Short mmCIF file of C-alpha atoms and ligand atoms in Angstrom, two decimals:
data_model
loop_
_atom_site.label_atom_id
_atom_site.label_comp_id
_atom_site.label_asym_id
_atom_site.label_seq_id
_atom_site.Cartn_x
_atom_site.Cartn_y
_atom_site.Cartn_z
CA UNK V 236 9.19 -13.99 16.21
CA UNK V 237 6.60 -16.60 15.30
CA UNK V 238 7.52 -20.23 14.75
CA UNK V 239 7.29 -21.00 11.10
CA UNK V 240 7.29 -24.22 9.10
CA UNK V 241 11.05 -24.46 8.73
CA UNK V 242 10.84 -28.00 7.40
CA UNK V 243 9.26 -26.62 4.26
CA UNK V 244 12.52 -24.99 3.36
CA UNK V 245 14.99 -27.39 4.82
CA UNK V 246 13.79 -30.97 4.44
CA UNK V 247 14.82 -31.09 0.82
CA UNK V 248 18.40 -30.28 1.71
CA UNK V 249 18.50 -32.78 4.53
CA UNK V 250 16.87 -35.71 2.77
CA UNK V 251 18.50 -35.15 -0.56
CA UNK V 252 22.24 -35.16 -1.14
CA UNK V 253 21.95 -33.32 -4.47
CA UNK V 254 23.35 -29.78 -4.49
CA UNK V 255 20.81 -27.02 -4.02
CA UNK V 256 18.77 -26.23 -7.11
CA UNK V 257 19.95 -23.12 -8.87
CA UNK V 258 17.74 -20.87 -11.00
CA UNK V 259 17.44 -22.04 -14.57
CA UNK V 260 19.63 -19.81 -16.77
CA UNK V 261 17.41 -17.62 -18.90
CA UNK V 262 17.68 -17.40 -22.63
CA UNK V 263 16.93 -14.23 -24.54
CA UNK V 264 13.30 -13.52 -25.46
CA UNK V 265 10.16 -13.26 -23.44
CA UNK V 266 10.34 -14.30 -19.80
CA UNK V 267 7.51 -14.55 -17.34
CA UNK V 268 7.52 -12.44 -14.20
CA UNK V 269 5.14 -13.05 -11.30
CA UNK V 270 5.02 -10.48 -8.48
CA UNK V 271 2.87 -11.00 -5.41
CA UNK V 272 2.14 -7.78 -3.54
CA UNK V 273 1.46 -7.43 0.18
CA UNK V 274 0.89 -4.31 2.29
CA UNK V 275 0.09 -0.74 1.37
CA UNK V 276 -0.55 1.16 -1.88
CA UNK V 277 3.12 2.10 -2.05
CA UNK V 278 3.92 -1.56 -2.52
CA UNK V 279 1.35 -1.75 -5.33
CA UNK V 280 3.13 1.18 -6.98
CA UNK V 281 6.57 -0.37 -6.33
CA UNK V 282 5.43 -3.64 -7.91
CA UNK V 283 4.52 -1.74 -11.06
CA UNK V 284 7.87 0.03 -11.07
CA UNK V 285 9.69 -3.30 -10.68
CA UNK V 286 7.72 -4.66 -13.63
CA UNK V 287 8.65 -1.50 -15.57
CA UNK V 288 12.33 -1.93 -14.62
CA UNK V 289 12.30 -5.54 -15.85
CA UNK V 290 10.30 -4.95 -19.05
CA UNK V 291 13.45 -3.95 -21.02
CA UNK V 292 15.00 -7.28 -19.90
CA UNK V 293 12.15 -9.13 -21.67
CA UNK V 294 10.02 -9.83 -18.59
CA UNK V 295 6.26 -9.85 -19.01
CA UNK V 296 4.01 -9.73 -15.93
CA UNK V 297 1.92 -12.92 -15.47
CA UNK V 298 -0.84 -13.77 -13.00
CA UNK V 299 0.53 -16.96 -11.45
CA UNK V 300 3.77 -18.23 -9.96
CA UNK V 301 3.59 -21.66 -11.61
CA UNK V 302 5.52 -21.51 -14.88
CA UNK V 303 7.09 -18.12 -14.15
CA UNK V 304 10.82 -17.53 -14.80
CA UNK V 305 11.03 -15.11 -11.91
CA UNK V 306 8.92 -14.79 -8.77
CA UNK V 307 9.10 -11.68 -6.57
CA UNK V 308 7.32 -11.39 -3.23
CA UNK V 309 6.87 -7.69 -2.47
CA UNK V 310 6.43 -7.82 1.28
CA UNK V 311 5.02 -5.84 4.21
CA UNK V 312 6.44 -5.71 7.75
CA UNK V 313 3.85 -3.52 9.45
CA UNK V 314 2.31 -6.22 11.69
CA UNK V 315 3.58 -9.64 12.70
CA UNK V 316 0.94 -11.46 10.65
CA UNK V 317 1.94 -9.62 7.49
CA UNK V 318 5.57 -10.64 7.92
CA UNK V 319 4.71 -14.27 8.77
CA UNK V 320 2.83 -14.69 5.50
CA UNK V 321 6.07 -14.46 3.58
CA UNK V 322 7.55 -17.59 5.08
CA UNK V 323 4.41 -19.62 4.41
CA UNK V 324 4.30 -18.33 0.82
CA UNK V 325 7.96 -19.33 0.35
CA UNK V 326 7.01 -22.77 1.66
CA UNK V 327 4.27 -23.04 -0.99
CA UNK V 328 6.71 -21.97 -3.71
CA UNK V 329 9.18 -24.60 -2.52
CA UNK V 330 6.46 -27.29 -2.84
CA UNK V 331 5.56 -25.99 -6.31
CA UNK V 332 9.18 -26.24 -7.46
CA UNK V 333 9.50 -29.77 -6.03
CA UNK V 334 6.25 -30.87 -7.70
CA UNK V 335 7.33 -29.53 -11.09
CA UNK V 336 10.60 -31.44 -10.81
CA UNK V 337 9.09 -34.72 -9.63
CA UNK V 338 9.14 -36.58 -12.94
CA UNK V 339 12.10 -34.83 -14.42
CA UNK V 340 15.40 -36.59 -15.12
CA UNK V 341 18.29 -35.75 -12.84
CA UNK V 342 20.11 -32.65 -13.96
CA UNK V 343 17.04 -31.39 -15.85
CA UNK V 344 15.33 -29.82 -12.85
CA UNK V 345 14.17 -26.23 -13.25
CA UNK V 346 13.63 -23.44 -10.82
CA UNK V 347 12.55 -19.82 -11.26
CA UNK V 348 14.61 -16.99 -9.78
CA UNK V 349 13.03 -16.32 -6.40
CA UNK V 350 13.28 -12.86 -4.90
CA UNK V 351 11.97 -11.23 -1.74
CA UNK V 352 11.55 -7.45 -1.96
CA UNK V 353 9.79 -4.83 0.14
CA UNK V 354 9.74 -4.07 3.83
CA UNK V 355 10.35 -7.58 5.25
CA UNK V 356 13.36 -7.85 2.95
CA UNK V 357 14.64 -4.54 4.29
CA UNK V 358 14.05 -5.51 7.91
CA UNK V 359 15.16 -9.15 7.95
CA UNK V 360 17.15 -9.74 4.77
CA UNK V 361 19.77 -12.07 6.23
CA UNK V 362 17.16 -13.99 8.22
CA UNK V 363 15.23 -14.70 5.01
CA UNK V 364 18.37 -15.96 3.29
CA UNK V 365 19.11 -18.20 6.28
CA UNK V 366 15.63 -19.64 6.70
CA UNK V 367 14.64 -20.04 3.07
CA UNK V 368 17.47 -21.45 0.94
CA UNK V 369 15.16 -21.38 -2.09
CA UNK V 370 15.48 -17.58 -2.17
CA UNK V 371 18.10 -16.22 -4.60
CA UNK V 372 17.69 -12.48 -4.15
CA UNK V 373 16.66 -10.24 -1.26
CA UNK V 374 16.47 -6.49 -1.71
CA UNK V 375 14.80 -3.54 0.00
CA UNK V 376 12.58 -0.80 -1.43
CA UNK V 377 15.52 1.51 -2.14
CA UNK V 378 17.19 -0.94 -4.54
CA UNK V 379 14.54 -1.50 -7.21
CA UNK V 380 16.43 0.52 -9.82
CA UNK V 381 19.31 -1.96 -9.44
CA UNK V 382 17.17 -4.96 -10.44
CA UNK V 383 18.72 -5.50 -13.90
CA UNK V 384 22.22 -5.27 -12.37
CA UNK V 385 21.29 -7.75 -9.61
CA UNK V 386 19.82 -10.17 -12.16
CA UNK V 387 23.05 -9.87 -14.13
CA UNK V 388 24.95 -11.12 -11.08
CA UNK V 389 22.71 -14.19 -10.83
CA UNK V 390 23.12 -14.83 -14.58
CA UNK V 391 26.89 -14.66 -14.08
CA UNK V 392 26.77 -17.40 -11.50
CA UNK V 393 26.53 -15.50 -8.21
CA UNK V 394 24.48 -17.71 -5.88
CA UNK V 395 22.85 -15.08 -3.69
CA UNK V 396 22.21 -11.37 -3.97
CA UNK V 397 21.40 -9.31 -0.87
CA UNK V 398 20.89 -5.55 -1.14
CA UNK V 399 19.33 -3.71 1.78
CA UNK V 400 21.43 -0.54 1.66
CA UNK V 401 19.94 2.92 1.70
CA UNK V 402 21.89 4.20 -1.31
CA UNK V 403 22.83 7.84 -1.71
CA UNK V 404 21.60 7.98 -5.30
CA UNK V 405 17.93 8.53 -6.00
CA UNK V 406 16.22 5.36 -7.17
CA UNK V 407 13.49 7.44 -8.82
CA UNK V 408 16.12 9.03 -11.10
CA UNK V 409 17.09 5.65 -12.48
CA UNK V 410 13.79 3.76 -12.60
CA UNK V 411 12.54 3.61 -16.20
CA UNK V 412 9.18 5.17 -17.06
CA UNK V 413 6.23 2.83 -17.52
CA UNK V 414 5.58 1.93 -21.14
CA UNK V 415 2.17 2.74 -22.67
CA UNK V 416 1.11 -0.94 -22.83
CA UNK V 417 1.67 -1.39 -19.10
CA UNK V 418 -0.14 1.84 -18.20
CA UNK V 419 -3.15 1.00 -20.36
CA UNK V 420 -3.33 -2.52 -18.89
CA UNK V 421 -3.35 -1.06 -15.35
CA UNK V 422 -6.49 0.96 -15.98
CA UNK V 423 -7.78 4.51 -15.63
CA UNK V 424 -6.71 5.11 -12.04
CA UNK V 425 -3.06 5.10 -10.98
CA UNK V 426 -0.80 5.50 -7.98
CA UNK V 427 2.19 7.84 -8.07
CA UNK V 428 4.72 7.99 -5.23
CA UNK V 429 5.76 11.58 -4.52
CA UNK V 430 7.28 11.14 -1.05
CA UNK V 431 8.80 8.16 0.68
CA UNK V 432 10.04 7.40 4.16
CA UNK V 433 9.17 8.85 7.53
CA UNK V 434 10.93 10.93 10.18
CA UNK V 435 8.13 10.80 12.75
CA UNK V 436 9.00 7.63 14.66
CA UNK V 437 5.66 6.71 16.19
CA UNK V 438 6.70 4.22 18.85
CA UNK V 439 4.75 1.28 17.35
CA UNK V 440 5.82 1.66 13.73
CA UNK V 441 8.48 -0.02 11.57
CA UNK V 442 8.12 2.30 8.58
CA UNK V 443 10.97 4.72 9.48
CA UNK V 444 13.26 1.67 9.57
CA UNK V 445 12.01 -0.08 6.44
CA UNK V 446 11.53 2.97 4.21
CA UNK V 447 14.20 5.24 5.66
CA UNK V 448 14.21 9.02 6.06
CA UNK V 449 11.64 11.27 4.45
CA UNK V 450 12.40 12.07 0.83
CA UNK V 451 10.36 14.14 -1.64
CA UNK V 452 10.65 13.86 -5.43
CA UNK V 453 11.00 16.97 -7.57
CA UNK V 454 7.95 18.68 -9.06
CA UNK V 455 9.29 18.24 -12.61
CA UNK V 456 9.66 14.47 -12.28
CA UNK V 457 6.22 14.07 -10.75
CA UNK V 458 4.57 16.21 -13.45
CA UNK V 459 6.39 14.20 -16.12
CA UNK V 460 5.22 10.91 -14.70
CA UNK V 461 1.65 12.21 -14.26
CA UNK V 462 1.59 13.47 -17.86
CA UNK V 463 2.81 10.08 -19.11
CA UNK V 464 -0.01 8.38 -17.18
CA UNK V 465 -2.66 10.79 -18.47
CA UNK V 466 -1.38 10.44 -22.06
CA UNK V 467 -2.19 6.76 -21.73
CA UNK V 468 -5.72 7.07 -20.44
CA UNK V 469 -5.34 7.65 -16.69
CA UNK V 470 -8.07 9.96 -15.32
CA UNK V 471 -7.41 9.74 -11.59
CA UNK V 472 -4.07 9.79 -9.76
CA UNK V 473 -3.56 8.99 -6.09
CA UNK V 474 -0.37 10.63 -4.84
CA UNK V 475 1.41 8.38 -2.38
CA UNK V 476 3.69 8.98 0.56
CA UNK V 477 4.09 7.59 4.06
CA UNK V 478 3.52 11.21 5.10
CA UNK V 479 2.29 12.54 1.81
CA UNK V 480 1.28 15.92 3.20
CA UNK V 481 4.79 16.48 4.54
CA UNK V 482 5.78 16.65 0.86
CA UNK V 483 8.40 19.35 0.26
CA UNK V 484 9.76 19.03 -3.25
CA UNK V 485 11.57 21.55 -5.39
CA UNK V 486 10.55 23.27 -8.57
CA UNK V 487 12.94 23.91 -11.47
CA UNK V 488 14.11 27.16 -9.89
CA UNK V 489 15.01 25.33 -6.68
CA UNK V 490 12.10 26.78 -4.70
CA UNK V 491 10.43 24.61 -2.08
CA UNK V 492 6.92 23.45 -2.99
CA UNK V 493 4.43 21.88 -0.60
CA UNK V 494 1.63 19.44 -1.39
CA UNK V 495 -0.84 22.27 -2.04
CA UNK V 496 1.62 23.68 -4.61
CA UNK V 497 2.03 20.29 -6.24
CA UNK V 498 -1.75 19.79 -6.40
CA UNK V 499 -2.08 23.20 -8.10
CA UNK V 500 0.60 22.26 -10.62
CA UNK V 501 -1.03 18.89 -11.35
CA UNK V 502 -4.36 20.62 -11.89
CA UNK V 503 -2.97 22.10 -15.12
CA UNK V 504 -2.65 18.66 -16.74
CA UNK V 505 -5.52 18.42 -19.17
CA UNK V 506 -7.46 15.18 -18.85
CA UNK V 507 -6.45 14.58 -15.23
CA UNK V 508 -9.89 14.75 -13.66
CA UNK V 509 -9.27 13.57 -10.13
CA UNK V 510 -6.42 13.83 -7.64
CA UNK V 511 -6.27 12.04 -4.30
CA UNK V 512 -3.42 11.70 -1.81
CA UNK V 513 -2.59 9.30 1.00
CA UNK V 514 -1.48 8.88 3.79
CA UNK V 515 -1.62 12.19 5.63
CA UNK V 516 -0.46 13.05 9.12
CA UNK V 517 -2.73 15.40 11.13
CA UNK V 518 0.19 17.73 11.99
CA UNK V 519 0.99 18.34 8.32
CA UNK V 520 -2.54 19.39 7.26
CA UNK V 521 -1.70 23.04 6.56
CA UNK V 522 -4.31 25.66 5.62
CA UNK V 523 -3.14 25.86 1.98
CA UNK V 524 -3.86 22.15 1.56
CA UNK V 525 -7.19 22.44 3.36
CA UNK V 526 -8.13 25.34 1.04
CA UNK V 527 -7.33 23.20 -2.03
CA UNK V 528 -10.31 21.02 -1.07
CA UNK V 529 -12.56 24.08 -1.36
CA UNK V 530 -11.04 25.66 -4.46
CA UNK V 531 -9.75 22.91 -6.75
CA UNK V 532 -12.31 20.79 -8.55
CA UNK V 533 -9.86 17.95 -9.21
CA UNK V 534 -9.12 17.58 -5.45
CA UNK V 535 -11.51 14.87 -4.33
CA UNK V 536 -13.65 15.35 -1.21
CA UNK V 537 -12.12 12.40 0.60
CA UNK V 538 -9.27 12.22 3.09
CA UNK V 539 -7.56 9.37 4.91
CA UNK V 540 -6.35 10.94 8.15
CA UNK V 541 -5.21 8.34 10.70
CA UNK V 542 -5.53 9.22 14.39
CA UNK V 543 -4.68 5.79 15.93
CA UNK V 544 -6.31 6.54 19.31
CA UNK V 545 -8.74 8.96 20.93
CA UNK V 546 -6.88 9.02 24.25
CA UNK V 547 -4.27 11.71 24.86
CA UNK V 548 -2.32 9.44 27.22
CA UNK V 549 -2.02 6.80 24.49
CA UNK V 550 -1.27 9.37 21.77
CA UNK V 551 1.62 10.61 23.91
CA UNK V 552 2.90 7.07 24.50
CA UNK V 553 2.66 6.50 20.75
CA UNK V 554 4.73 9.66 20.13
CA UNK V 555 2.07 10.83 17.68
CA UNK V 556 2.87 14.46 18.54
CA UNK V 557 -0.77 15.50 18.23
CA UNK V 558 -3.62 15.45 20.71
CA UNK V 559 -7.20 14.35 20.38
CA UNK V 560 -8.19 18.04 20.41
CA UNK V 561 -5.72 19.11 17.71
CA UNK V 562 -6.91 16.24 15.49
CA UNK V 563 -10.55 17.29 15.90
CA UNK V 564 -9.57 20.89 15.16
CA UNK V 565 -8.05 19.79 11.82
CA UNK V 566 -11.26 17.92 10.99
CA UNK V 567 -13.32 21.03 11.80
CA UNK V 568 -11.15 23.16 9.52
CA UNK V 569 -11.48 20.60 6.73
CA UNK V 570 -15.24 20.51 7.10
CA UNK V 571 -15.43 24.29 7.14
CA UNK V 572 -13.55 24.28 3.84
CA UNK V 573 -15.38 21.36 2.23
CA UNK V 574 -18.52 20.44 4.22
CA UNK V 575 -19.15 17.16 2.35
CA UNK V 576 -15.60 15.81 2.75
CA UNK V 577 -15.58 12.06 3.55
CA UNK V 578 -13.12 11.01 6.22
CA UNK V 579 -11.28 7.79 6.73
CA UNK V 580 -8.89 6.79 9.51
CA UNK V 581 -6.63 4.17 11.05
CA UNK V 582 -6.95 2.91 14.63
CA UNK V 583 -4.66 0.78 16.76
CA UNK V 584 -6.42 -1.09 19.54
CA UNK V 585 -4.61 -2.40 22.59
CA UNK V 586 -1.46 -0.29 22.48
CA UNK V 587 0.55 -1.10 25.66
CA UNK V 588 -1.12 0.49 28.68
CA UNK V 589 -4.49 1.09 26.97
CA UNK V 590 -7.16 1.07 29.69
CA UNK V 591 -10.94 0.71 29.34
CA UNK V 592 -11.16 4.50 29.66
CA UNK V 593 -8.58 5.04 26.91
CA UNK V 594 -10.56 2.71 24.68
CA UNK V 595 -13.80 4.56 25.53
CA UNK V 596 -12.06 7.79 24.50
CA UNK V 597 -11.36 6.23 21.09
CA UNK V 598 -15.02 5.21 20.68
CA UNK V 599 -16.04 8.70 21.71
CA UNK V 600 -13.73 10.30 19.16
CA UNK V 601 -15.14 8.06 16.42
CA UNK V 602 -18.68 9.14 17.39
CA UNK V 603 -17.62 12.76 17.31
CA UNK V 604 -15.82 12.64 13.95
CA UNK V 605 -17.97 10.09 12.01
CA UNK V 606 -16.02 8.29 9.32
CA UNK V 607 -17.09 7.14 5.85
CA UNK V 608 -14.78 4.15 6.26
CA UNK V 609 -11.81 3.19 8.42
CA UNK V 610 -9.13 0.60 9.11
CA UNK V 611 -8.57 -0.80 12.59
CA UNK V 612 -5.92 -3.17 13.86
CA UNK V 613 -4.87 -4.92 17.03
CA UNK V 614 -1.55 -3.55 18.22
CA UNK V 615 1.28 -5.81 17.07
CA UNK V 616 4.63 -5.55 18.80
CA UNK V 617 7.36 -5.01 16.19
CA UNK V 618 11.02 -5.78 16.72
CA UNK V 619 13.21 -2.69 16.79
CA UNK V 620 10.43 -0.23 17.67
CA UNK V 621 10.52 1.47 21.06
CA UNK V 622 7.00 0.31 22.06
CA UNK V 623 8.23 -3.30 21.77
CA UNK V 624 10.13 -2.70 25.02
CA UNK V 625 7.04 -1.65 26.97
CA UNK V 626 6.03 -4.14 29.63
CA UNK V 627 2.36 -3.16 30.06
CA UNK V 628 1.08 -5.16 27.08
CA UNK V 629 -2.68 -5.61 26.77
CA UNK V 630 -4.10 -9.18 26.79
CA UNK V 631 -4.92 -10.47 23.36
CA UNK V 632 -8.42 -11.38 24.52
CA UNK V 633 -9.04 -7.79 25.61
CA UNK V 634 -7.69 -6.49 22.29
CA UNK V 635 -9.99 -8.83 20.36
CA UNK V 636 -13.05 -7.69 22.34
CA UNK V 637 -12.25 -4.00 21.98
CA UNK V 638 -11.50 -4.33 18.28
CA UNK V 639 -14.86 -6.04 17.68
CA UNK V 640 -16.71 -3.24 19.50
CA UNK V 641 -14.88 -0.55 17.52
CA UNK V 642 -15.49 -2.31 14.23
CA UNK V 643 -19.25 -2.55 14.88
CA UNK V 644 -19.29 1.23 15.35
CA UNK V 645 -17.11 1.92 12.29
CA UNK V 646 -19.23 -0.41 10.13
CA UNK V 647 -22.40 1.35 11.26
CA UNK V 648 -20.89 4.68 10.32
CA UNK V 649 -19.76 3.40 6.92
CA UNK V 650 -23.25 2.03 6.21
CA UNK V 651 -24.85 5.27 7.31
CA UNK V 652 -22.50 7.29 5.11
CA UNK V 653 -23.37 5.12 2.10
CA UNK V 654 -27.08 5.18 2.95
CA UNK V 655 -26.98 8.98 3.01
CA UNK V 656 -25.91 9.04 -0.64
CA UNK V 657 -28.88 6.93 -1.80
CA UNK V 658 -31.15 9.21 -3.82
CA UNK V 659 -28.30 11.54 -4.76
CA UNK V 660 -26.76 11.96 -8.22
CA UNK V 661 -22.98 11.61 -8.06
CA UNK V 662 -20.20 11.83 -10.64
CA UNK V 663 -18.89 8.31 -11.14
CA UNK V 664 -15.56 7.49 -12.78
CA UNK V 665 -16.00 4.11 -14.47
CA UNK V 666 -12.98 1.94 -13.74
CA UNK V 667 -13.66 -1.62 -14.95
CA UNK V 668 -16.24 -4.25 -15.82
CA UNK V 669 -18.38 -5.66 -13.04
CA UNK V 670 -19.16 -9.30 -12.34
CA UNK V 671 -22.36 -9.27 -14.35
CA UNK V 672 -22.62 -8.73 -18.10
CA UNK V 673 -23.18 -5.12 -19.09
CA UNK V 674 -22.18 -3.85 -15.67
CA UNK V 675 -19.38 -1.45 -14.79
CA UNK V 676 -17.80 -0.57 -11.46
CA UNK V 677 -16.95 3.03 -10.81
CA UNK V 678 -16.16 5.23 -7.87
CA UNK V 679 -17.87 8.28 -6.47
CA UNK V 680 -15.87 11.35 -5.43
CA UNK V 681 -16.08 9.91 -1.89
CA UNK V 682 -14.29 6.72 -3.05
CA UNK V 683 -17.44 4.58 -2.77
CA UNK V 684 -17.62 1.73 -5.28
CA UNK V 685 -20.83 1.91 -7.35
CA UNK V 686 -22.23 -0.74 -9.71
CA UNK V 687 -23.93 0.63 -12.81
CA UNK V 688 -25.36 -0.93 -15.99
CA UNK V 689 -23.31 0.81 -18.66
CA UNK V 690 -21.39 -0.08 -21.84
CA UNK V 691 -17.68 -0.99 -21.68
CA UNK V 692 -16.83 2.08 -23.82
CA UNK V 693 -17.64 4.20 -20.78
CA UNK V 694 -14.60 2.94 -18.86
CA UNK V 695 -12.50 6.04 -18.23
CA UNK V 696 -15.47 8.39 -18.43
CA UNK V 697 -17.04 10.35 -15.59
CA UNK V 698 -20.84 10.36 -15.72
CA UNK V 699 -23.60 11.50 -13.41
CA UNK V 700 -25.19 8.47 -11.79
CA UNK V 701 -28.38 8.33 -9.75
CA UNK V 702 -27.64 6.24 -6.63
CA UNK V 703 -30.56 3.89 -6.36
CA UNK V 704 -29.84 1.48 -3.53
CA UNK V 705 -27.33 0.14 -1.03
CA UNK V 706 -26.82 -3.62 -1.12
CA UNK V 707 -24.83 -5.73 1.31
CA UNK V 708 -21.49 -4.59 -0.03
CA UNK V 709 -21.88 -1.74 -2.48
CA UNK V 710 -24.05 0.93 -3.98
CA UNK V 711 -26.05 0.42 -7.13
CA UNK V 712 -26.90 3.26 -9.49
CA UNK V 713 -28.31 4.16 -12.91
CA UNK V 714 -26.88 6.46 -15.54
CA UNK V 715 -28.63 9.78 -15.06
CA UNK V 716 -29.51 10.77 -18.64
N1 SAH B 215 2.04 6.78 7.57
C1 SAH B 215 0.75 6.45 7.92
C2 SAH B 215 0.44 4.96 7.96
C3 SAH B 215 1.51 3.99 8.29
S1 SAH B 215 1.16 2.30 8.47
C4 SAH B 215 0.40 7.16 9.21
O1 SAH B 215 1.17 7.85 9.77
O2 SAH B 215 -0.72 7.05 9.65
C5 SAH B 215 -0.56 2.08 8.28
C6 SAH B 215 -1.29 1.81 9.54
O3 SAH B 215 -0.89 0.59 10.11
C7 SAH B 215 -1.05 2.83 10.63
O4 SAH B 215 -1.81 3.97 10.45
C8 SAH B 215 -1.44 2.07 11.87
O5 SAH B 215 -2.81 2.20 12.15
C9 SAH B 215 -1.15 0.62 11.50
N2 SAH B 215 0.03 0.12 12.22
C10 SAH B 215 1.30 0.53 12.11
N3 SAH B 215 2.10 -0.14 12.97
C11 SAH B 215 1.30 -1.00 13.65
C12 SAH B 215 1.52 -1.94 14.69
N4 SAH B 215 2.73 -2.13 15.22
N5 SAH B 215 0.45 -2.66 15.13
C13 SAH B 215 -0.78 -2.46 14.62
N6 SAH B 215 -1.05 -1.58 13.64
C14 SAH B 215 -0.02 -0.84 13.16
FE1 SF4 B 216 4.60 5.08 10.99
FE2 SF4 B 216 4.00 7.21 12.42
FE3 SF4 B 216 5.58 7.45 10.29
FE4 SF4 B 216 2.98 6.92 9.98
S1 SF4 B 216 3.85 8.79 10.87
S2 SF4 B 216 4.68 5.91 8.92
S3 SF4 B 216 2.54 5.61 11.72
S4 SF4 B 216 6.07 6.34 12.16
FE1 F3S B 217 3.91 -2.46 4.90
FE2 F3S B 217 6.12 -1.28 4.15
FE3 F3S B 217 3.77 -0.34 3.36
S1 F3S B 217 5.73 -2.15 6.13
S2 F3S B 217 2.45 -0.86 5.07
S3 F3S B 217 4.62 -2.31 2.81
S4 F3S B 217 5.57 0.84 3.90
#
């Protein structure tokens, strides 16, 4: 565990005999809610659901912590750095509270309700409470539906609320639907969690501990939520799950439905033009799902399919349960079904025991597959995971060097992929205004951002765009007639 600036949380208590500041009791009417989101897309989705759960309580989402009545940090535990950020952010909030109370008469001090949610909350709830006395509430991802109840406890004078249980009831059953105003404000693309948790236990990963066992939502609930999104202007939905392609929900008759079945059902929603899904595991890429990419127009030709390493020895040590060869086989089947499919991946560099040869095998796999984009990370030892007990850790210097080499290769491939689309005409879904006047940003079917001169009214529309050039960061195109 990293050393963190403890004084930020504790000096006030030591140097000041006053009792600890309590959250200012809220009156009825509009209250300001600030949520800072870390980590993966599921946390982005969860943040929206928390805002939806608090909307009936009068909370309106604002863009900054200063002046908010409630601050929630929605945290990520995946790597050490991600978890560390939370304690420094709590330190900044502490300073903000102190500053706001500097010239205030004694007894008039104010303080927002401060909550830590998400995967760090789930993993180290008590530790957060101990190290950061400014925090009033700590709760894990399975407790978001209980937010109004937890706030009620604080309003009734309870000093601290800690909820990191994995409840037996389904949080999705009790989370309120998003209201139209919130959906419209969030734009024309949306996330929708269909599956949560993981039973795979890769030896490096905290997710099975922070998100719990695999759980799939029912088809009816997902279709309902998707319809509500589309009714309010959403054109593209990204289905989310830690192992989204392990989805196994039930239809109304109680029959099991896989992701291919769900995609087929979603395809019937009029106005839903694009469907994506993430993150997939190579072992769960069944033929029905692969075929969807060939046969269903709304299934986008893009897939994030993490492999982590190109070395079989490392894949075994990671407990990935697939080999380099079986991963490549899946890619070949995908490309046979949809030759233009763009592929993305995740890589972990410097897993314990990784040799130069293992690393070379990863580079070789990347050359063989060719990615349109990818994410790569230095291995970070996580408490509670089985790889944390391995003694053959790789030197940080070696990890840094290898990561840099891999990233040069991945960046080249990304640039080449983008370059290959220059001169093509692609369907672009316009998402929002660009930095310059009269400019919109949209995405191609391959998830590439494209800048186009086009009127604001086109947000939400899909138009053919001629891809003219590739700048330093993004593609530029012109409306094709
Ligand atoms: N469920 C997905 C992704 C889970 S986390 C999957 O199975 O691929 C997202 C990514 O974070 C992982 O794909 C992995 O590349 C990275 N990651 C997870 N744990 C890590 C660790 N301990 N150190 C470094 N990277 C890690
Ligand atoms: Fe983590 Fe592996 Fe599960 Fe992905 S499949 S969430 S990497 S344990
Ligand atoms: Fe992070 Fe939790 Fe997502 S650990 S990556 S926020 S599932």
